[in-house]
mmCIF file with all atom_site columns, C-alpha atoms in Angstrom:
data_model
loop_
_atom_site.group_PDB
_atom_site.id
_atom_site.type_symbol
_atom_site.label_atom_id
_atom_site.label_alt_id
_atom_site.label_comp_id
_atom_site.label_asym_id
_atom_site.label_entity_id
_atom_site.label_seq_id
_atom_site.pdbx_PDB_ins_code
_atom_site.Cartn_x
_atom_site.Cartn_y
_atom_site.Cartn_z
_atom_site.occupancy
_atom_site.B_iso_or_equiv
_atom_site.pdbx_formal_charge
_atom_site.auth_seq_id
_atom_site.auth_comp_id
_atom_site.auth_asym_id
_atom_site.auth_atom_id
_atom_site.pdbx_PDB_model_num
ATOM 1   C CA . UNK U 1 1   ? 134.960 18.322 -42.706 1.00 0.00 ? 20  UNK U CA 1
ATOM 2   C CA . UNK U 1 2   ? 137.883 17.364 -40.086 1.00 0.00 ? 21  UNK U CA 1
ATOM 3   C CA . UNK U 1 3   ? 139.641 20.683 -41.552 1.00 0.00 ? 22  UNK U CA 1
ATOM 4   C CA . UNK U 1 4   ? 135.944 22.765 -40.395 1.00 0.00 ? 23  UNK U CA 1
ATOM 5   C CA . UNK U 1 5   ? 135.667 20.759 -37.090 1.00 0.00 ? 24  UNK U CA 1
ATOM 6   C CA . UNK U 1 6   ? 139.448 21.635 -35.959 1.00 0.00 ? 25  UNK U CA 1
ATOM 7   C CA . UNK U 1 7   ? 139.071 25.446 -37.031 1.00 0.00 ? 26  UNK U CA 1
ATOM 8   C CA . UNK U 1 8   ? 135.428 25.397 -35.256 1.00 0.00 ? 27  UNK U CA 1
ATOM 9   C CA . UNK U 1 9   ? 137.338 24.026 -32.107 1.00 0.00 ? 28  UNK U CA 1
ATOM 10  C CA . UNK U 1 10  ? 140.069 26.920 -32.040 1.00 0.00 ? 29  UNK U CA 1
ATOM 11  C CA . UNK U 1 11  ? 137.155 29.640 -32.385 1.00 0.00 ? 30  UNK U CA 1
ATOM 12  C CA . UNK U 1 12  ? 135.661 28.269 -29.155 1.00 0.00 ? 31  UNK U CA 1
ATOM 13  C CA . UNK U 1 13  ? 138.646 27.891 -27.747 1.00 0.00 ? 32  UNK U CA 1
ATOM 14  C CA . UNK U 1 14  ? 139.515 31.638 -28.098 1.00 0.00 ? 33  UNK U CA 1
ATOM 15  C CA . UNK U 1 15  ? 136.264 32.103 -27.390 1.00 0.00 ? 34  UNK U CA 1
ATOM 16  C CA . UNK U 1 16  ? 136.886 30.589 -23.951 1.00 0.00 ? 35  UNK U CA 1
ATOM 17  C CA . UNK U 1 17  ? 139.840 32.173 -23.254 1.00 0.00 ? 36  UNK U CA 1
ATOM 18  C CA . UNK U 1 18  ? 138.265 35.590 -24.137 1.00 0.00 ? 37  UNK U CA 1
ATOM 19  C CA . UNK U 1 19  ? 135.421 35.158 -22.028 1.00 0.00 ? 38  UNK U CA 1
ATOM 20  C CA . UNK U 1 20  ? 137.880 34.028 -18.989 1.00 0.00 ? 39  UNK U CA 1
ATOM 21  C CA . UNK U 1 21  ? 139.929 36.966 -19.306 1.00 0.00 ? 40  UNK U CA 1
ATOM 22  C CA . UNK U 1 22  ? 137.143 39.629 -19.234 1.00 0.00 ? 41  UNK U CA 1
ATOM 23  C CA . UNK U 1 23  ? 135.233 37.887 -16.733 1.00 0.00 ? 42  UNK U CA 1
ATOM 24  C CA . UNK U 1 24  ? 138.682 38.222 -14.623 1.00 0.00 ? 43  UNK U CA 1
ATOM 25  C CA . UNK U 1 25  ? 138.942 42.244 -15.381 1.00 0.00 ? 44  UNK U CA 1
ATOM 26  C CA . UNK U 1 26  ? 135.529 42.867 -13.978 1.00 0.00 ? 45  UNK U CA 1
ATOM 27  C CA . UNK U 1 27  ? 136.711 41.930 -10.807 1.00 0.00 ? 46  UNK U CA 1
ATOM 28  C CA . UNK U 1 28  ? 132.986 40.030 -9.926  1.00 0.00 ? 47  UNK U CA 1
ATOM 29  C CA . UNK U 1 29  ? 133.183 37.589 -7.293  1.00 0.00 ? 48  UNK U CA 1
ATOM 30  C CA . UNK U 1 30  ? 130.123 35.782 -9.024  1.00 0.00 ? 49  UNK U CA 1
ATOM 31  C CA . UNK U 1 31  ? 132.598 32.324 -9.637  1.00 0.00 ? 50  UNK U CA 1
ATOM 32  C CA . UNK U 1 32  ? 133.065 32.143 -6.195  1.00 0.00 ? 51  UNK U CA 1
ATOM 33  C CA . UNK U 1 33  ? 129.468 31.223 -5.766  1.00 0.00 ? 52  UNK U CA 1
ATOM 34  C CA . UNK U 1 34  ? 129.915 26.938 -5.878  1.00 0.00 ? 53  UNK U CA 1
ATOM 35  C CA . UNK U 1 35  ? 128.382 25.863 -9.728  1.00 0.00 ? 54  UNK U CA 1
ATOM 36  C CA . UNK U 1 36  ? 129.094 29.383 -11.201 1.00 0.00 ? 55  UNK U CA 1
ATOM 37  C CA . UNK U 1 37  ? 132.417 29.197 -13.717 1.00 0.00 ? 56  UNK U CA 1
ATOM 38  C CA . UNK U 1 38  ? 133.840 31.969 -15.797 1.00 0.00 ? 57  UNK U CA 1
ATOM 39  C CA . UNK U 1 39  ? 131.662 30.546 -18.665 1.00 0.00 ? 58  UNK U CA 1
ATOM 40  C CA . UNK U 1 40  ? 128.502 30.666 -16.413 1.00 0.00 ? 59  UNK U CA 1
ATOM 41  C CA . UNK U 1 41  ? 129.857 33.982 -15.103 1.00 0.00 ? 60  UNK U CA 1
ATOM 42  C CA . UNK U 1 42  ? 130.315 35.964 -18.264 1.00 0.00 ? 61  UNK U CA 1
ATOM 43  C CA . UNK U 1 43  ? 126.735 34.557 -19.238 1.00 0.00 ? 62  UNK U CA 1
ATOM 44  C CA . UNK U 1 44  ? 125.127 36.439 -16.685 1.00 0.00 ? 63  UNK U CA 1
ATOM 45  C CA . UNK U 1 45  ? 127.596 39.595 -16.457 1.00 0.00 ? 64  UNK U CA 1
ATOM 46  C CA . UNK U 1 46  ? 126.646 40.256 -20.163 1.00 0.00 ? 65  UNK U CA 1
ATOM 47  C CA . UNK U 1 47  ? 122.857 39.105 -19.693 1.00 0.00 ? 66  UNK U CA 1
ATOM 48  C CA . UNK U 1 48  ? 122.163 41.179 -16.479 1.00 0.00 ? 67  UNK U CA 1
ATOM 49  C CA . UNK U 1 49  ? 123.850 44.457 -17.369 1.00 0.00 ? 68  UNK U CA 1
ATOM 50  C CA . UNK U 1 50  ? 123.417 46.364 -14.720 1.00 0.00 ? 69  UNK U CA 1
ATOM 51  C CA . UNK U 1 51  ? 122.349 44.981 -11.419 1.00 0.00 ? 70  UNK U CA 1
ATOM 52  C CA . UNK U 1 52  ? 120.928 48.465 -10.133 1.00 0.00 ? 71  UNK U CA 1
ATOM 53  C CA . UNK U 1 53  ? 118.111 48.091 -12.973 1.00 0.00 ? 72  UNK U CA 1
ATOM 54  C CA . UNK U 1 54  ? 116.586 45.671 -10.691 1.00 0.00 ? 73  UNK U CA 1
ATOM 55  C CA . UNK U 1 55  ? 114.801 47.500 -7.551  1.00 0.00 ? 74  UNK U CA 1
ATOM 56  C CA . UNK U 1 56  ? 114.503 44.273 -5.801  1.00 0.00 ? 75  UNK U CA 1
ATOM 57  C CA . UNK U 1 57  ? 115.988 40.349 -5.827  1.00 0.00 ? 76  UNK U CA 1
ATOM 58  C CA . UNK U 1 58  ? 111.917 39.740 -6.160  1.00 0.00 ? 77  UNK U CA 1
ATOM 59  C CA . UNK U 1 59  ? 112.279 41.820 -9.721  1.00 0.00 ? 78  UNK U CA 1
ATOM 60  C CA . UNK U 1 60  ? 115.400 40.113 -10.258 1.00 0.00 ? 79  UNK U CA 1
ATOM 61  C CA . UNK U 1 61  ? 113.623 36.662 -10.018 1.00 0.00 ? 80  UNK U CA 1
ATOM 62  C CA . UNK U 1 62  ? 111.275 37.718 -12.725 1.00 0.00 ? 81  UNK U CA 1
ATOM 63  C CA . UNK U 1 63  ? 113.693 38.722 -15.378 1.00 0.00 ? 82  UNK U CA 1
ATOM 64  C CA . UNK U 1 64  ? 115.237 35.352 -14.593 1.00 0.00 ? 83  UNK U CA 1
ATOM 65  C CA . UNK U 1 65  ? 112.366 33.212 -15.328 1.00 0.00 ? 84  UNK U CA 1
ATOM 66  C CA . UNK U 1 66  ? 112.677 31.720 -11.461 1.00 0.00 ? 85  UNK U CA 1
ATOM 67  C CA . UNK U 1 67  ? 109.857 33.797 -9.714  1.00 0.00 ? 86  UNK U CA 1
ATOM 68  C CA . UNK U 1 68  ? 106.853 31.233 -9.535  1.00 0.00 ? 87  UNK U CA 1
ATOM 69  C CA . UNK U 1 69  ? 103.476 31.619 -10.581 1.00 0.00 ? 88  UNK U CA 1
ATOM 70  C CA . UNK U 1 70  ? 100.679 30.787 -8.854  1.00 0.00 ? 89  UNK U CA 1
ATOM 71  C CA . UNK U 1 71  ? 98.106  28.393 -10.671 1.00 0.00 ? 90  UNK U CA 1
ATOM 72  C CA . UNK U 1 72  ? 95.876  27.380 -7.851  1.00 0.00 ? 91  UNK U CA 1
ATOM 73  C CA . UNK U 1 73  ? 92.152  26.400 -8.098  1.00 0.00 ? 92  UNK U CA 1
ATOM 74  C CA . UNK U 1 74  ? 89.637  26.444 -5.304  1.00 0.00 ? 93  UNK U CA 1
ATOM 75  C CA . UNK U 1 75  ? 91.528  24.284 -2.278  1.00 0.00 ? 94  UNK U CA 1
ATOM 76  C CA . UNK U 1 76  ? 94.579  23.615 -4.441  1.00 0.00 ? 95  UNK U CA 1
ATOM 77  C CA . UNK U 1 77  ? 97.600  25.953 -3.777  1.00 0.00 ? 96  UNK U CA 1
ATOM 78  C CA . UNK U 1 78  ? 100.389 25.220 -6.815  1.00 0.00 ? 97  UNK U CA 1
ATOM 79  C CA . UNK U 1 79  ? 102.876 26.979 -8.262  1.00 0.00 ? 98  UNK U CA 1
ATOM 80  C CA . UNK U 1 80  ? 104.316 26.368 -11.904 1.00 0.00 ? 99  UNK U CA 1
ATOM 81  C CA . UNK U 1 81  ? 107.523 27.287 -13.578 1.00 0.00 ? 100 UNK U CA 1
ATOM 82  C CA . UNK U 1 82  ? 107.815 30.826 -14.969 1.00 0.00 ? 101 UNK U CA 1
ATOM 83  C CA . UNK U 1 83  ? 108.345 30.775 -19.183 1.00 0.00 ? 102 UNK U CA 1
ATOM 84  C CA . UNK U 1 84  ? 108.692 34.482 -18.944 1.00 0.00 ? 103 UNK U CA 1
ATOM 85  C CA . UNK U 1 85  ? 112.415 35.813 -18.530 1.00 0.00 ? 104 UNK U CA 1
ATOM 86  C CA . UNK U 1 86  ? 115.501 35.640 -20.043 1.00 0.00 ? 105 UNK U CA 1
ATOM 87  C CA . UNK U 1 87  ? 116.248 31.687 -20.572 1.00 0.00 ? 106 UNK U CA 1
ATOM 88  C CA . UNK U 1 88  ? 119.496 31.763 -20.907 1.00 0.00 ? 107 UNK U CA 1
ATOM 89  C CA . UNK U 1 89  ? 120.112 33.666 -16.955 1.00 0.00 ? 108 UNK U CA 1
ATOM 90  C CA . UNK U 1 90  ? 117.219 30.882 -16.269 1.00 0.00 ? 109 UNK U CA 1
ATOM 91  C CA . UNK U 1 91  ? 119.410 27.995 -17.867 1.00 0.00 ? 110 UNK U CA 1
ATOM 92  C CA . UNK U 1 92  ? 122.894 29.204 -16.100 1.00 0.00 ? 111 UNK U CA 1
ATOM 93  C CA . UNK U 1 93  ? 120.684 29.140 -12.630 1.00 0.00 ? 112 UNK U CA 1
ATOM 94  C CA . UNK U 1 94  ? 119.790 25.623 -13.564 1.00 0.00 ? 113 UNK U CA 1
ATOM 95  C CA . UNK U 1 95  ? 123.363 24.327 -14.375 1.00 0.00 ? 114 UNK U CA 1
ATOM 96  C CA . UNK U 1 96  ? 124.554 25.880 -10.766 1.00 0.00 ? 115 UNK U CA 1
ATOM 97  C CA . UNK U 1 97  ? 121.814 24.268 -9.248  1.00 0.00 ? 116 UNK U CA 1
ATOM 98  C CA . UNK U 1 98  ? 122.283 20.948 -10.950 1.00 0.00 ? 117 UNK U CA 1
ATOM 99  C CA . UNK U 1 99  ? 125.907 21.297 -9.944  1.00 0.00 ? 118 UNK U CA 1
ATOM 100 C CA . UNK U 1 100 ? 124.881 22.199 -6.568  1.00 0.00 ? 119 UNK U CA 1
ATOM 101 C CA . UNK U 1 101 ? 122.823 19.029 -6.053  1.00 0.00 ? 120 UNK U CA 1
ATOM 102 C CA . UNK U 1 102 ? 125.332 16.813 -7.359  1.00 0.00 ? 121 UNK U CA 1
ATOM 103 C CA . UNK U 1 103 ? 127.863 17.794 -4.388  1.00 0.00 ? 122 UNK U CA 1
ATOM 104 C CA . UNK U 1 104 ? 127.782 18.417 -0.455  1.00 0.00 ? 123 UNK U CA 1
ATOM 105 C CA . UNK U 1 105 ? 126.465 22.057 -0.726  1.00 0.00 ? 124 UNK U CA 1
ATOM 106 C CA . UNK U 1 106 ? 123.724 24.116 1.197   1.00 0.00 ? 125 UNK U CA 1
ATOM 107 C CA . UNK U 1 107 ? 122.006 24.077 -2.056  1.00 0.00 ? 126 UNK U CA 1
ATOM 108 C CA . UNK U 1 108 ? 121.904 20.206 -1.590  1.00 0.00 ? 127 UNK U CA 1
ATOM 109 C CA . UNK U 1 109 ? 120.893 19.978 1.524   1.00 0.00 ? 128 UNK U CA 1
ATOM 110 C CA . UNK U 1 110 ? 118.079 22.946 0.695   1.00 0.00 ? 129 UNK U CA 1
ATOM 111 C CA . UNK U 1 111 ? 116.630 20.375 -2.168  1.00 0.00 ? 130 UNK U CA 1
ATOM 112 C CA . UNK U 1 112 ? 116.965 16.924 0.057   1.00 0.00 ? 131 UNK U CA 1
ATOM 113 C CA . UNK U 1 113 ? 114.984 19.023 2.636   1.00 0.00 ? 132 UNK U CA 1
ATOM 114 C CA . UNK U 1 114 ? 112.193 20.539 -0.195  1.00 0.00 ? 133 UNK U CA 1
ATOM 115 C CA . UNK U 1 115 ? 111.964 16.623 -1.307  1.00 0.00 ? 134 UNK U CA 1
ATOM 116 C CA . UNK U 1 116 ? 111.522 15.155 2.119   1.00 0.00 ? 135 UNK U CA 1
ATOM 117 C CA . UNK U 1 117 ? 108.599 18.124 2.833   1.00 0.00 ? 136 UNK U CA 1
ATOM 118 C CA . UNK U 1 118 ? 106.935 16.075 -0.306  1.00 0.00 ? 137 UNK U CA 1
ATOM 119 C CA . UNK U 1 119 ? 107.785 18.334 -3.458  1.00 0.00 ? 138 UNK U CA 1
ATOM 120 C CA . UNK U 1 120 ? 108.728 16.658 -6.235  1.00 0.00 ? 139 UNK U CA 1
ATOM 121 C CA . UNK U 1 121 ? 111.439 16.615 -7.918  1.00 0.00 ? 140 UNK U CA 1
ATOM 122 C CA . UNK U 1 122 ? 110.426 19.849 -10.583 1.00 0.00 ? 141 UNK U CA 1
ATOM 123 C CA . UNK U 1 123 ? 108.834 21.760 -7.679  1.00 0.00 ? 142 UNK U CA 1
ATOM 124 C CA . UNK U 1 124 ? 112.054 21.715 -5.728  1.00 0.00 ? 143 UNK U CA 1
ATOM 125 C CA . UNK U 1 125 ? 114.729 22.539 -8.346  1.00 0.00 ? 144 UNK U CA 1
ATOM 126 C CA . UNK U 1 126 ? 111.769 25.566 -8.727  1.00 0.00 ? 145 UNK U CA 1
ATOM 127 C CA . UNK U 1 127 ? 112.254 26.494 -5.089  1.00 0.00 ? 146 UNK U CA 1
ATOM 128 C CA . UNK U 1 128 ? 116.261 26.376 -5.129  1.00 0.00 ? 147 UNK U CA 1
ATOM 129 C CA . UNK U 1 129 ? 116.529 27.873 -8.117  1.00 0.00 ? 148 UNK U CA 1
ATOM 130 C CA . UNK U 1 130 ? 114.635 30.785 -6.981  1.00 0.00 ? 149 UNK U CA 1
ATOM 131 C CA . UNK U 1 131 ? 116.869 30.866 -4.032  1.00 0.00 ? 150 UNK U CA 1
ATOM 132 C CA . UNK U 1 132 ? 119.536 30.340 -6.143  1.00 0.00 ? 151 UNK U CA 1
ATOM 133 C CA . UNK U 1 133 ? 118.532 33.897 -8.146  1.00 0.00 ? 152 UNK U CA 1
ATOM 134 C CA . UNK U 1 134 ? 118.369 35.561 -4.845  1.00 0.00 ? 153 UNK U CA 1
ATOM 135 C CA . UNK U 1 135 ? 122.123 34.618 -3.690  1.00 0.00 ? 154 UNK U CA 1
ATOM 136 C CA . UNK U 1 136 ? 123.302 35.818 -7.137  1.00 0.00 ? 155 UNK U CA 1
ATOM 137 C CA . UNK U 1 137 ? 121.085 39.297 -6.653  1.00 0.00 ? 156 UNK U CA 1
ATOM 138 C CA . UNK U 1 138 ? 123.261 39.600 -3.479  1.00 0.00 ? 157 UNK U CA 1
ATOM 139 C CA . UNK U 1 139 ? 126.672 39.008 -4.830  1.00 0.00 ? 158 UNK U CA 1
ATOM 140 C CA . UNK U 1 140 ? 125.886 40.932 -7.893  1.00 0.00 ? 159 UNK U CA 1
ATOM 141 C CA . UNK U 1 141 ? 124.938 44.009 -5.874  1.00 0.00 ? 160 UNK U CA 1
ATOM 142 C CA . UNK U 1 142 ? 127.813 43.673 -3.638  1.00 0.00 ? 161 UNK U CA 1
ATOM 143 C CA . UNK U 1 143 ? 130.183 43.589 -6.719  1.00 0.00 ? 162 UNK U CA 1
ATOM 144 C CA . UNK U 1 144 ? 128.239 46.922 -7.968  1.00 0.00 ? 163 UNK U CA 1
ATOM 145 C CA . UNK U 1 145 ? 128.943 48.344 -4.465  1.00 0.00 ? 164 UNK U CA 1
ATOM 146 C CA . UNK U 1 146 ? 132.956 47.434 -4.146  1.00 0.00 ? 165 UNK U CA 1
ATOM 147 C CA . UNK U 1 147 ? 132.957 49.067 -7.486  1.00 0.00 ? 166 UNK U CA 1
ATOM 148 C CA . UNK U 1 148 ? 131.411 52.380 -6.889  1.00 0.00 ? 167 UNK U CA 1
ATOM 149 C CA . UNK U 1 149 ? 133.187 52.227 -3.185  1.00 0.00 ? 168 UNK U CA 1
ATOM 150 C CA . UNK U 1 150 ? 136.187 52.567 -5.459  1.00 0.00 ? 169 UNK U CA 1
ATOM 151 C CA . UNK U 1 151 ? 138.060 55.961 -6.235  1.00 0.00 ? 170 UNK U CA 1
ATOM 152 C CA . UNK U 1 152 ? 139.251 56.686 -9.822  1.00 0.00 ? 171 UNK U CA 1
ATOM 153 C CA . UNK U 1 153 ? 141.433 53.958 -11.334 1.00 0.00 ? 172 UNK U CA 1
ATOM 154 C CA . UNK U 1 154 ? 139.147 51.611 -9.379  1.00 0.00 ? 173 UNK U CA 1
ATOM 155 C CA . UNK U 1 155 ? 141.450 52.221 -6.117  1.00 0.00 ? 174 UNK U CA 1
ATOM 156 C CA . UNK U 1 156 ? 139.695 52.081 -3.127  1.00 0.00 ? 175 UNK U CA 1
ATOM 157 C CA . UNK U 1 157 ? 140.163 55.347 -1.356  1.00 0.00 ? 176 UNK U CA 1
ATOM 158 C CA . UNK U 1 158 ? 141.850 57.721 -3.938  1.00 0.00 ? 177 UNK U CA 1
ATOM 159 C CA . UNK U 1 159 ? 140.808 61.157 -4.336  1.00 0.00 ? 178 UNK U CA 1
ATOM 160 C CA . UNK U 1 160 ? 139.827 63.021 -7.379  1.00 0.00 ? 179 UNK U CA 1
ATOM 161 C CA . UNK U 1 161 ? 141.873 65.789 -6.134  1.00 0.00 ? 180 UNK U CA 1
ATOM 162 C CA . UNK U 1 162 ? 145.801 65.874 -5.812  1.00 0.00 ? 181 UNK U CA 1
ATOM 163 C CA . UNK U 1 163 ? 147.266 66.156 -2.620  1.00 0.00 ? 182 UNK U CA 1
ATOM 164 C CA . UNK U 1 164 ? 150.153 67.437 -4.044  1.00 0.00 ? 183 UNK U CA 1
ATOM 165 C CA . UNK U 1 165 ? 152.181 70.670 -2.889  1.00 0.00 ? 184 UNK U CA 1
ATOM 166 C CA . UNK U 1 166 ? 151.360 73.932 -5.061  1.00 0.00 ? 185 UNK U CA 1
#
């Protein structure tokens, strides 16, 4: 059983590495985002596909479980937690938000002030990871758009044509 466990433990560890390393070639500045790792980062690289599929961060939301849904009755305005979506982009936007709220971040501050406007605890980890979603949206599509701003070889600026002498 030691034997299993050791040989289990190199898999993910090449696993790891493997995930590192193509989350580096794509070029994405997605761990740059505080709470987002290579690990987190390859989730949603390989989740989201394409970040053009979505026509709006409001769409993007949706596939990501973190849009809201209204529940309200008469007086009563609520909002519940989406079970729709892809859970695992859902559960990556919940680790960088727990990792956000653990630290001095904007995403900190955003849930202290949620809390102190007298949402609980569920209703503001709803709100921030909503905004969350949106801030990854953005930095996804400006990936997508340094990489089609790119020439051929992914060089900014090259030309498909040579400029060589006849």
């Amino acid at each position: 059983m030691v034997a299993e466990v050791r040989r289990l433990d190199r898999r993910i560890t090449t696993a790891d590495t493997d995930i590192a390393t193509t989350v580096e070639h794509t070029g994405t500045t997605l761990t740059q985002l505080y709470g987002i790792g290579t690990g987190l980062a390859g989730t949603i690289l390989a989740r989201v596909g394409s970040v053009h599929r979505f026509r709006s961060a409001a769409a993007f939301a949706s596939y990501t479980g973190t849009a809201p849904i209204e529940v309200s009755s008469g007086d009563v305005k609520r909002h519940r937690l989406s079970r729709a979506g892809d859970r695992q982009l859902n559960h990556a936007l919940h680790m960088m938000a727990l990792s956000q709220i653990r630290h001095n971040t904007e995403g900190r501050a955003y849930y202290r002030r949620k809390r102190a406007g007298g949402k609980s605890h569920k209703e503001a980890m709803r709100c921030l990871k909503r905004r969350l979603s949106d801030t990854v949206y953005r930095q996804l599509l400006h990936d997508a758009d340094l990489t089609l701003a790119a020439g051929p070889a992914g060089h900014s600026g090259a030309a498909l044509s040579s400029s060589a002498a006849d």
